[in-house]
Amino acid sequence: MTISVARTAISIPVRGLSWLGDQGTRAIAALVVFGIAIPPLGAMLRPYVTEAIFLLLCISFMRVDLIALRDHLRRPGLIVAATAWTTIGVPLIFGLIAHLTGFDTRAPGLFLALMLQAIASPMMASPAIAALMGLDATLVLVTLVTSTALVPFTASLFAALFLSGTLDISPLALGLKLLAILAGSLLVATAIRWIFGADAIQRHRRPIDGVNILILFVFVAAVMGHVIADFLANPVLSIAVAALSFAVFFALLIVTTLLFRRIGYEQALALGLMVSQRNLGLMLAATSGALPAFTWLYFALTQFPYYVAPQMLTPIARRLTAKTETSRTASATSTS
């Protein structure tokens, strides 16, 4: 009887987490709404952003498909090119344009936000989002892993080049903190995979998704908590910053897709999606949130294109996928 009661007590929250995990993008959209609508909750959760990002990284590393990772590493040329573009090309272009136009001195808060966005690694959720859109997520996954491994070194380099005196943390300390967060989460994820096994993690995918969404809420609420107050204080500025966040997102998406179009527009679009979605939470964790209010505002409003654009682009992605499948079928038929 006692065992039955214990099992029931455990199964109820597991079912709840499974249901939450099944909601997918709808749950993420709801998180944004709740984060905006309940500002006091954001203020209460803001001190825990670093811990939330660490746990999100643990879950992401825990679920990496190691077989797919090994298979794709057999084509290192494309991986090197994509990794170099997202870790070196993007921040270098951002920094040079800002420096040459004097934007870094005219709008230091916005420049800091843009540079932190540029030097960040791609979002850990990028492969999952690409898969939900019907795109091949394998290339995205491998590039994500390689660029994330490099970001402690590239971030400290570009922080030294372009953010000297702007950040409250030194470039070296930034790199070391990023390394500690990433290495620590990888070690925890590896331990979990070793103890429970990859099969068990796959079987419990739905409740794990639910846990992921709950932890993500801490980050979303902390970042979005002041959006309404900022909008009421200066609606024109808030709209302008939101428009800029969409412009940066689509600029990175389009440029990356065009740069890699020779590998096929389906994979190029997947890479473009990855490059345009930067892990701003990792930058918040590395800086302990010690950033100007304007930088926080930009980070908050950047969440909108991150979660809205994939919905907008899904019909295009599905057409590209269907076109690719048709070409493969025709090629296989002609060969046989």
mmCIF file of C-alpha atoms in Angstrom:
data_model
loop_
_atom_site.group_PDB
_atom_site.id
_atom_site.type_symbol
_atom_site.label_atom_id
_atom_site.label_comp_id
_atom_site.label_asym_id
_atom_site.label_seq_id
_atom_site.Cartn_x
_atom_site.Cartn_y
_atom_site.Cartn_z
ATOM 1 C CA MET A 1 0.000 0.000 0.000
ATOM 2 C CA THR A 2 2.792 2.400 0.926
ATOM 3 C CA ILE A 3 4.646 1.607 -2.319
ATOM 4 C CA SER A 4 1.469 2.213 -4.338
ATOM 5 C CA VAL A 5 0.929 5.594 -2.669
ATOM 6 C CA ALA A 6 4.570 6.556 -3.317
ATOM 7 C CA ARG A 7 4.287 5.584 -6.976
ATOM 8 C CA THR A 8 1.114 7.621 -7.328
ATOM 9 C CA ALA A 9 2.762 10.609 -5.634
ATOM 10 C CA ILE A 10 5.663 10.387 -8.106
ATOM 11 C CA SER A 11 3.548 9.746 -11.198
ATOM 12 C CA ILE A 12 1.369 12.844 -10.740
ATOM 13 C CA PRO A 13 4.202 15.409 -11.129
ATOM 14 C CA VAL A 14 5.778 13.289 -13.882
ATOM 15 C CA ARG A 15 2.497 13.353 -15.828
ATOM 16 C CA GLY A 16 2.291 17.095 -15.260
ATOM 17 C CA LEU A 17 5.826 17.607 -16.563
ATOM 18 C CA SER A 18 5.081 15.362 -19.568
ATOM 19 C CA TRP A 19 2.001 17.430 -20.384
ATOM 20 C CA LEU A 20 4.012 20.637 -20.093
ATOM 21 C CA GLY A 21 6.753 19.208 -22.303
ATOM 22 C CA ASP A 22 4.181 18.264 -24.955
ATOM 23 C CA GLN A 23 3.115 21.907 -25.283
ATOM 24 C CA GLY A 24 6.406 22.773 -27.029
ATOM 25 C CA THR A 25 6.471 26.244 -28.570
ATOM 26 C CA ARG A 26 3.052 27.082 -27.083
ATOM 27 C CA ALA A 27 4.512 26.725 -23.590
ATOM 28 C CA ILE A 28 7.483 28.920 -24.512
ATOM 29 C CA ALA A 29 5.135 31.603 -25.858
ATOM 30 C CA ALA A 30 3.136 31.402 -22.618
ATOM 31 C CA LEU A 31 6.351 31.860 -20.622
ATOM 32 C CA VAL A 32 7.031 35.131 -22.449
ATOM 33 C CA VAL A 33 3.500 36.354 -21.695
ATOM 34 C CA PHE A 34 3.757 35.414 -18.003
ATOM 35 C CA GLY A 35 7.235 36.935 -17.765
ATOM 36 C CA ILE A 36 5.945 40.251 -19.129
ATOM 37 C CA ALA A 37 2.679 40.217 -17.194
ATOM 38 C CA ILE A 38 4.173 39.541 -13.729
ATOM 39 C CA PRO A 39 7.103 41.980 -13.250
ATOM 40 C CA PRO A 40 7.591 41.222 -9.508
ATOM 41 C CA LEU A 41 8.251 37.595 -10.393
ATOM 42 C CA GLY A 42 11.005 38.674 -12.773
ATOM 43 C CA ALA A 43 12.625 40.805 -10.082
ATOM 44 C CA MET A 44 12.491 37.864 -7.665
ATOM 45 C CA LEU A 45 14.009 35.394 -10.163
ATOM 46 C CA ARG A 46 16.707 37.649 -11.640
ATOM 47 C CA PRO A 47 19.382 36.637 -9.067
ATOM 48 C CA TYR A 48 19.023 33.016 -10.217
ATOM 49 C CA VAL A 49 19.716 33.555 -13.930
ATOM 50 C CA THR A 50 23.197 32.000 -13.736
ATOM 51 C CA GLU A 51 21.892 28.849 -12.044
ATOM 52 C CA ALA A 52 19.040 28.563 -14.556
ATOM 53 C CA ILE A 53 21.389 28.869 -17.536
ATOM 54 C CA PHE A 54 23.699 26.257 -16.012
ATOM 55 C CA LEU A 55 20.822 23.777 -15.648
ATOM 56 C CA LEU A 56 19.585 24.474 -19.189
ATOM 57 C CA LEU A 57 23.084 23.751 -20.496
ATOM 58 C CA CYS A 58 23.210 20.510 -18.477
ATOM 59 C CA ILE A 59 19.965 19.329 -20.075
ATOM 60 C CA SER A 60 21.122 20.329 -23.564
ATOM 61 C CA PHE A 61 24.495 18.542 -23.260
ATOM 62 C CA MET A 62 22.782 15.534 -21.698
ATOM 63 C CA ARG A 63 20.638 15.096 -24.803
ATOM 64 C CA VAL A 64 23.331 15.500 -27.469
ATOM 65 C CA ASP A 65 23.134 12.687 -30.039
ATOM 66 C CA LEU A 66 26.717 11.393 -29.907
ATOM 67 C CA ILE A 67 26.273 9.076 -32.913
ATOM 68 C CA ALA A 68 25.052 11.920 -35.122
ATOM 69 C CA LEU A 69 27.868 14.078 -33.774
ATOM 70 C CA ARG A 70 30.546 11.520 -34.737
ATOM 71 C CA ASP A 71 29.034 10.919 -38.173
ATOM 72 C CA HIS A 72 28.990 14.590 -39.072
ATOM 73 C CA LEU A 73 32.531 15.235 -37.863
ATOM 74 C CA ARG A 74 33.688 13.131 -40.805
ATOM 75 C CA ARG A 75 33.101 16.230 -42.975
ATOM 76 C CA PRO A 76 35.325 18.708 -41.088
ATOM 77 C CA GLY A 77 35.604 21.343 -43.837
ATOM 78 C CA LEU A 78 31.996 22.465 -43.624
ATOM 79 C CA ILE A 79 32.047 22.327 -39.824
ATOM 80 C CA VAL A 80 35.191 24.485 -39.674
ATOM 81 C CA ALA A 81 33.686 27.054 -42.066
ATOM 82 C CA ALA A 82 30.372 27.280 -40.179
ATOM 83 C CA THR A 83 32.143 27.449 -36.806
ATOM 84 C CA ALA A 84 34.548 30.144 -37.993
ATOM 85 C CA TRP A 85 31.676 32.224 -39.344
ATOM 86 C CA THR A 86 29.592 32.161 -36.162
ATOM 87 C CA THR A 87 32.465 32.516 -33.655
ATOM 88 C CA ILE A 88 34.847 34.832 -35.539
ATOM 89 C CA GLY A 89 33.145 36.313 -38.604
ATOM 90 C CA VAL A 90 29.999 37.600 -36.906
ATOM 91 C CA PRO A 91 31.622 39.357 -33.894
ATOM 92 C CA LEU A 92 34.420 40.755 -36.058
ATOM 93 C CA ILE A 93 31.946 42.331 -38.491
ATOM 94 C CA PHE A 94 29.800 43.730 -35.663
ATOM 95 C CA GLY A 95 32.817 45.208 -33.880
ATOM 96 C CA LEU A 96 34.444 46.719 -36.959
ATOM 97 C CA ILE A 97 31.231 48.333 -38.207
ATOM 98 C CA ALA A 98 30.510 49.833 -34.783
ATOM 99 C CA HIS A 99 34.101 51.071 -34.394
ATOM 100 C CA LEU A 100 34.368 52.572 -37.886
ATOM 101 C CA THR A 101 31.018 54.370 -37.633
ATOM 102 C CA GLY A 102 31.624 55.613 -34.086
ATOM 103 C CA PHE A 103 28.513 53.787 -32.898
ATOM 104 C CA ASP A 104 30.434 52.309 -29.964
ATOM 105 C CA THR A 105 30.936 55.769 -28.423
ATOM 106 C CA ARG A 106 27.560 57.277 -29.390
ATOM 107 C CA ALA A 107 25.434 54.462 -27.924
ATOM 108 C CA PRO A 108 27.627 52.461 -25.516
ATOM 109 C CA GLY A 109 24.744 50.576 -23.873
ATOM 110 C CA LEU A 110 23.336 49.371 -27.177
ATOM 111 C CA PHE A 111 26.815 48.645 -28.526
ATOM 112 C CA LEU A 112 27.535 46.482 -25.483
ATOM 113 C CA ALA A 113 24.291 44.564 -26.066
ATOM 114 C CA LEU A 114 25.054 44.010 -29.750
ATOM 115 C CA MET A 115 28.625 42.908 -29.104
ATOM 116 C CA LEU A 116 27.610 40.487 -26.358
ATOM 117 C CA GLN A 117 25.022 39.113 -28.778
ATOM 118 C CA ALA A 118 27.687 38.768 -31.472
ATOM 119 C CA ILE A 119 30.312 37.040 -29.313
ATOM 120 C CA ALA A 120 27.812 34.628 -27.744
ATOM 121 C CA SER A 121 27.584 31.057 -28.962
ATOM 122 C CA PRO A 122 24.335 29.930 -30.646
ATOM 123 C CA MET A 123 21.379 28.976 -28.480
ATOM 124 C CA MET A 124 21.470 25.407 -27.191
ATOM 125 C CA ALA A 125 17.873 25.013 -28.384
ATOM 126 C CA SER A 126 18.817 25.734 -32.021
ATOM 127 C CA PRO A 127 18.931 22.065 -33.153
ATOM 128 C CA ALA A 128 15.556 21.368 -31.536
ATOM 129 C CA ILE A 129 13.986 24.436 -33.158
ATOM 130 C CA ALA A 130 15.438 23.485 -36.562
ATOM 131 C CA ALA A 131 14.023 19.970 -36.174
ATOM 132 C CA LEU A 132 10.590 21.336 -35.223
ATOM 133 C CA MET A 133 10.661 23.378 -38.445
ATOM 134 C CA GLY A 134 11.356 20.214 -40.439
ATOM 135 C CA LEU A 135 14.995 21.053 -41.180
ATOM 136 C CA ASP A 136 18.000 18.725 -40.846
ATOM 137 C CA ALA A 137 19.370 19.548 -37.402
ATOM 138 C CA THR A 138 22.535 17.415 -37.530
ATOM 139 C CA LEU A 139 24.809 20.069 -39.041
ATOM 140 C CA VAL A 140 23.372 22.621 -36.624
ATOM 141 C CA LEU A 141 24.085 20.311 -33.690
ATOM 142 C CA VAL A 142 27.726 19.724 -34.622
ATOM 143 C CA THR A 143 28.414 23.410 -35.317
ATOM 144 C CA LEU A 144 26.711 24.306 -32.060
ATOM 145 C CA VAL A 145 29.003 21.959 -30.131
ATOM 146 C CA THR A 146 32.203 23.202 -31.793
ATOM 147 C CA SER A 147 31.324 26.895 -31.501
ATOM 148 C CA THR A 148 30.244 26.492 -27.869
ATOM 149 C CA ALA A 149 33.578 24.818 -27.097
ATOM 150 C CA LEU A 150 35.431 27.797 -28.587
ATOM 151 C CA VAL A 151 33.346 30.629 -27.154
ATOM 152 C CA PRO A 152 35.295 31.026 -23.863
ATOM 153 C CA PHE A 153 38.392 31.854 -25.944
ATOM 154 C CA THR A 154 36.794 33.861 -28.785
ATOM 155 C CA ALA A 155 34.566 35.822 -26.395
ATOM 156 C CA SER A 156 37.502 36.914 -24.254
ATOM 157 C CA LEU A 157 39.449 37.868 -27.407
ATOM 158 C CA PHE A 158 36.686 40.068 -28.854
ATOM 159 C CA ALA A 159 35.860 41.508 -25.447
ATOM 160 C CA ALA A 160 39.487 42.622 -25.190
ATOM 161 C CA LEU A 161 39.390 44.083 -28.728
ATOM 162 C CA PHE A 162 36.072 45.923 -28.589
ATOM 163 C CA LEU A 163 34.730 46.025 -25.015
ATOM 164 C CA SER A 164 37.762 47.136 -23.029
ATOM 165 C CA GLY A 165 36.532 49.434 -20.262
ATOM 166 C CA THR A 166 32.863 48.799 -21.142
ATOM 167 C CA LEU A 167 32.309 45.598 -19.205
ATOM 168 C CA ASP A 168 32.464 45.404 -15.409
ATOM 169 C CA ILE A 169 34.321 42.109 -15.840
ATOM 170 C CA SER A 170 37.731 41.746 -17.498
ATOM 171 C CA PRO A 171 37.977 39.851 -20.814
ATOM 172 C CA LEU A 172 40.079 37.150 -19.145
ATOM 173 C CA ALA A 173 37.590 36.743 -16.299
ATOM 174 C CA LEU A 174 34.750 36.598 -18.846
ATOM 175 C CA GLY A 175 36.480 33.790 -20.735
ATOM 176 C CA LEU A 176 37.279 31.872 -17.550
ATOM 177 C CA LYS A 177 33.724 32.156 -16.276
ATOM 178 C CA LEU A 178 32.316 30.987 -19.613
ATOM 179 C CA LEU A 179 34.741 28.064 -19.543
ATOM 180 C CA ALA A 180 33.707 27.155 -15.991
ATOM 181 C CA ILE A 181 29.986 27.293 -16.818
ATOM 182 C CA LEU A 182 30.322 25.238 -20.012
ATOM 183 C CA ALA A 183 32.819 22.697 -18.622
ATOM 184 C CA GLY A 184 30.830 22.276 -15.421
ATOM 185 C CA SER A 185 27.533 21.714 -17.232
ATOM 186 C CA LEU A 186 29.210 19.262 -19.607
ATOM 187 C CA LEU A 187 30.648 17.275 -16.677
ATOM 188 C CA VAL A 188 27.261 17.135 -14.941
ATOM 189 C CA ALA A 189 25.545 16.083 -18.184
ATOM 190 C CA THR A 190 28.165 13.380 -18.801
ATOM 191 C CA ALA A 191 27.677 12.035 -15.273
ATOM 192 C CA ILE A 192 23.904 11.885 -15.763
ATOM 193 C CA ARG A 193 24.303 10.043 -19.084
ATOM 194 C CA TRP A 194 26.743 7.603 -17.477
ATOM 195 C CA ILE A 195 24.494 6.905 -14.461
ATOM 196 C CA PHE A 196 21.131 6.628 -16.223
ATOM 197 C CA GLY A 197 22.107 5.846 -19.834
ATOM 198 C CA ALA A 198 21.101 7.474 -23.118
ATOM 199 C CA ASP A 199 18.118 5.131 -23.542
ATOM 200 C CA ALA A 200 16.583 6.187 -20.238
ATOM 201 C CA ILE A 201 17.039 9.849 -21.146
ATOM 202 C CA GLN A 202 15.287 9.258 -24.472
ATOM 203 C CA ARG A 203 12.426 7.349 -22.787
ATOM 204 C CA HIS A 204 11.831 10.216 -20.366
ATOM 205 C CA ARG A 205 12.093 12.891 -23.071
ATOM 206 C CA ARG A 206 8.642 14.358 -22.347
ATOM 207 C CA PRO A 207 9.060 15.057 -18.608
ATOM 208 C CA ILE A 208 12.601 16.298 -19.284
ATOM 209 C CA ASP A 209 11.097 18.747 -21.779
ATOM 210 C CA GLY A 210 8.740 19.869 -19.013
ATOM 211 C CA VAL A 211 11.629 20.446 -16.606
ATOM 212 C CA ASN A 212 13.437 22.355 -19.360
ATOM 213 C CA ILE A 213 10.448 24.668 -19.803
ATOM 214 C CA LEU A 214 10.174 25.325 -16.062
ATOM 215 C CA ILE A 215 13.858 26.256 -15.842
ATOM 216 C CA LEU A 216 13.551 28.369 -18.987
ATOM 217 C CA PHE A 217 10.809 30.329 -17.228
ATOM 218 C CA VAL A 218 13.338 31.562 -14.658
ATOM 219 C CA PHE A 219 15.452 33.063 -17.452
ATOM 220 C CA VAL A 220 12.498 34.451 -19.440
ATOM 221 C CA ALA A 221 10.843 36.027 -16.395
ATOM 222 C CA ALA A 222 14.117 37.595 -15.247
ATOM 223 C CA VAL A 223 14.821 39.099 -18.671
ATOM 224 C CA MET A 224 11.267 40.147 -19.574
ATOM 225 C CA GLY A 225 10.184 41.459 -16.175
ATOM 226 C CA HIS A 226 10.810 45.155 -16.956
ATOM 227 C CA VAL A 227 9.461 45.204 -20.528
ATOM 228 C CA ILE A 228 6.101 46.792 -19.638
ATOM 229 C CA ALA A 229 7.684 49.434 -17.394
ATOM 230 C CA ASP A 230 10.257 50.293 -20.068
ATOM 231 C CA PHE A 231 7.555 50.503 -22.742
ATOM 232 C CA LEU A 232 5.346 52.786 -20.643
ATOM 233 C CA ALA A 233 8.328 54.987 -19.805
ATOM 234 C CA ASN A 234 9.443 55.348 -23.439
ATOM 235 C CA PRO A 235 7.258 53.525 -25.999
ATOM 236 C CA VAL A 236 9.043 54.956 -29.034
ATOM 237 C CA LEU A 237 12.435 53.758 -27.798
ATOM 238 C CA SER A 238 11.068 50.298 -26.936
ATOM 239 C CA ILE A 239 9.513 49.900 -30.384
ATOM 240 C CA ALA A 240 12.732 51.063 -32.047
ATOM 241 C CA VAL A 241 14.836 48.587 -30.047
ATOM 242 C CA ALA A 242 12.375 45.772 -30.837
ATOM 243 C CA ALA A 243 12.576 46.647 -34.547
ATOM 244 C CA LEU A 244 16.389 46.620 -34.322
ATOM 245 C CA SER A 245 16.346 43.169 -32.688
ATOM 246 C CA PHE A 246 14.246 41.808 -35.563
ATOM 247 C CA ALA A 247 16.523 43.521 -38.108
ATOM 248 C CA VAL A 248 19.671 41.974 -36.576
ATOM 249 C CA PHE A 249 18.015 38.555 -36.427
ATOM 250 C CA PHE A 250 16.964 38.560 -40.082
ATOM 251 C CA ALA A 251 20.243 40.109 -41.262
ATOM 252 C CA LEU A 252 22.221 37.254 -39.691
ATOM 253 C CA LEU A 253 19.724 34.711 -41.008
ATOM 254 C CA ILE A 254 19.790 35.974 -44.601
ATOM 255 C CA VAL A 255 23.539 36.588 -44.830
ATOM 256 C CA THR A 256 24.358 33.151 -43.395
ATOM 257 C CA THR A 257 21.871 31.401 -45.687
ATOM 258 C CA LEU A 258 23.361 33.115 -48.730
ATOM 259 C CA LEU A 259 26.942 32.392 -47.637
ATOM 260 C CA PHE A 260 26.255 28.653 -47.337
ATOM 261 C CA ARG A 261 23.706 28.301 -50.166
ATOM 262 C CA ARG A 262 26.018 25.956 -52.119
ATOM 263 C CA ILE A 263 25.408 23.166 -49.607
ATOM 264 C CA GLY A 264 21.681 23.438 -50.332
ATOM 265 C CA TYR A 265 19.180 25.994 -49.130
ATOM 266 C CA GLU A 266 17.658 23.601 -46.572
ATOM 267 C CA GLN A 267 20.911 23.158 -44.623
ATOM 268 C CA ALA A 268 21.915 26.778 -45.260
ATOM 269 C CA LEU A 269 18.653 27.985 -43.730
ATOM 270 C CA ALA A 270 19.206 25.714 -40.717
ATOM 271 C CA LEU A 271 22.665 27.240 -40.232
ATOM 272 C CA GLY A 272 21.208 30.734 -40.676
ATOM 273 C CA LEU A 273 18.652 30.039 -37.982
ATOM 274 C CA MET A 274 21.383 28.842 -35.629
ATOM 275 C CA VAL A 275 23.663 31.854 -36.238
ATOM 276 C CA SER A 276 20.799 34.336 -35.760
ATOM 277 C CA GLN A 277 19.784 32.827 -32.398
ATOM 278 C CA ARG A 278 22.541 33.706 -29.927
ATOM 279 C CA ASN A 279 22.804 32.416 -26.360
ATOM 280 C CA LEU A 280 22.310 35.719 -24.545
ATOM 281 C CA GLY A 281 21.534 33.842 -21.341
ATOM 282 C CA LEU A 282 25.095 32.527 -21.313
ATOM 283 C CA MET A 283 26.390 36.100 -21.522
ATOM 284 C CA LEU A 284 24.098 37.150 -18.672
ATOM 285 C CA ALA A 285 25.371 34.255 -16.592
ATOM 286 C CA ALA A 286 29.016 35.039 -17.376
ATOM 287 C CA THR A 287 28.609 38.712 -16.436
ATOM 288 C CA SER A 288 26.401 37.882 -13.413
ATOM 289 C CA GLY A 289 23.804 40.234 -14.891
ATOM 290 C CA ALA A 290 25.970 43.296 -14.140
ATOM 291 C CA LEU A 291 24.876 45.121 -17.290
ATOM 292 C CA PRO A 292 23.324 48.543 -18.037
ATOM 293 C CA ALA A 293 19.520 48.813 -18.073
ATOM 294 C CA PHE A 294 19.528 49.510 -21.828
ATOM 295 C CA THR A 295 21.444 46.269 -22.445
ATOM 296 C CA TRP A 296 18.849 44.352 -20.416
ATOM 297 C CA LEU A 297 16.088 45.962 -22.508
ATOM 298 C CA TYR A 298 17.692 44.869 -25.768
ATOM 299 C CA PHE A 299 18.236 41.344 -24.447
ATOM 300 C CA ALA A 300 14.567 41.183 -23.410
ATOM 301 C CA LEU A 301 13.196 42.391 -26.736
ATOM 302 C CA THR A 302 15.515 40.072 -28.671
ATOM 303 C CA GLN A 303 13.535 37.139 -27.274
ATOM 304 C CA PHE A 304 10.625 38.063 -29.563
ATOM 305 C CA PRO A 305 12.344 37.310 -32.900
ATOM 306 C CA TYR A 306 13.966 34.237 -31.356
ATOM 307 C CA TYR A 307 10.579 32.667 -30.629
ATOM 308 C CA VAL A 308 8.342 34.311 -33.256
ATOM 309 C CA ALA A 309 10.538 34.030 -36.373
ATOM 310 C CA PRO A 310 10.719 30.194 -36.403
ATOM 311 C CA GLN A 311 6.917 30.108 -36.616
ATOM 312 C CA MET A 312 7.043 32.550 -39.529
ATOM 313 C CA LEU A 313 9.757 30.597 -41.336
ATOM 314 C CA THR A 314 8.328 27.093 -40.881
ATOM 315 C CA PRO A 315 6.309 27.111 -44.179
ATOM 316 C CA ILE A 316 9.470 28.113 -46.103
ATOM 317 C CA ALA A 317 11.505 25.436 -44.322
ATOM 318 C CA ARG A 318 8.949 22.751 -45.154
ATOM 319 C CA ARG A 319 8.905 23.729 -48.825
ATOM 320 C CA LEU A 320 12.694 23.529 -48.951
ATOM 321 C CA THR A 321 12.640 20.143 -47.221
ATOM 322 C CA ALA A 322 10.036 18.809 -49.655
ATOM 323 C CA LYS A 323 12.078 20.103 -52.588
ATOM 324 C CA THR A 324 15.225 18.426 -51.247
ATOM 325 C CA GLU A 325 13.406 15.113 -50.757
ATOM 326 C CA THR A 326 12.033 15.298 -54.299
ATOM 327 C CA SER A 327 15.517 15.909 -55.698
ATOM 328 C CA ARG A 328 16.932 12.976 -53.730
ATOM 329 C CA THR A 329 14.151 10.678 -54.933
ATOM 330 C CA ALA A 330 14.673 11.729 -58.553
ATOM 331 C CA SER A 331 18.428 11.227 -58.223
ATOM 332 C CA ALA A 332 17.997 7.767 -56.702
ATOM 333 C CA THR A 333 15.529 6.789 -59.458
ATOM 334 C CA SER A 334 17.837 7.929 -62.251
ATOM 335 C CA THR A 335 20.784 6.098 -60.663
ATOM 336 C CA SER A 336 18.904 2.831 -60.370
#
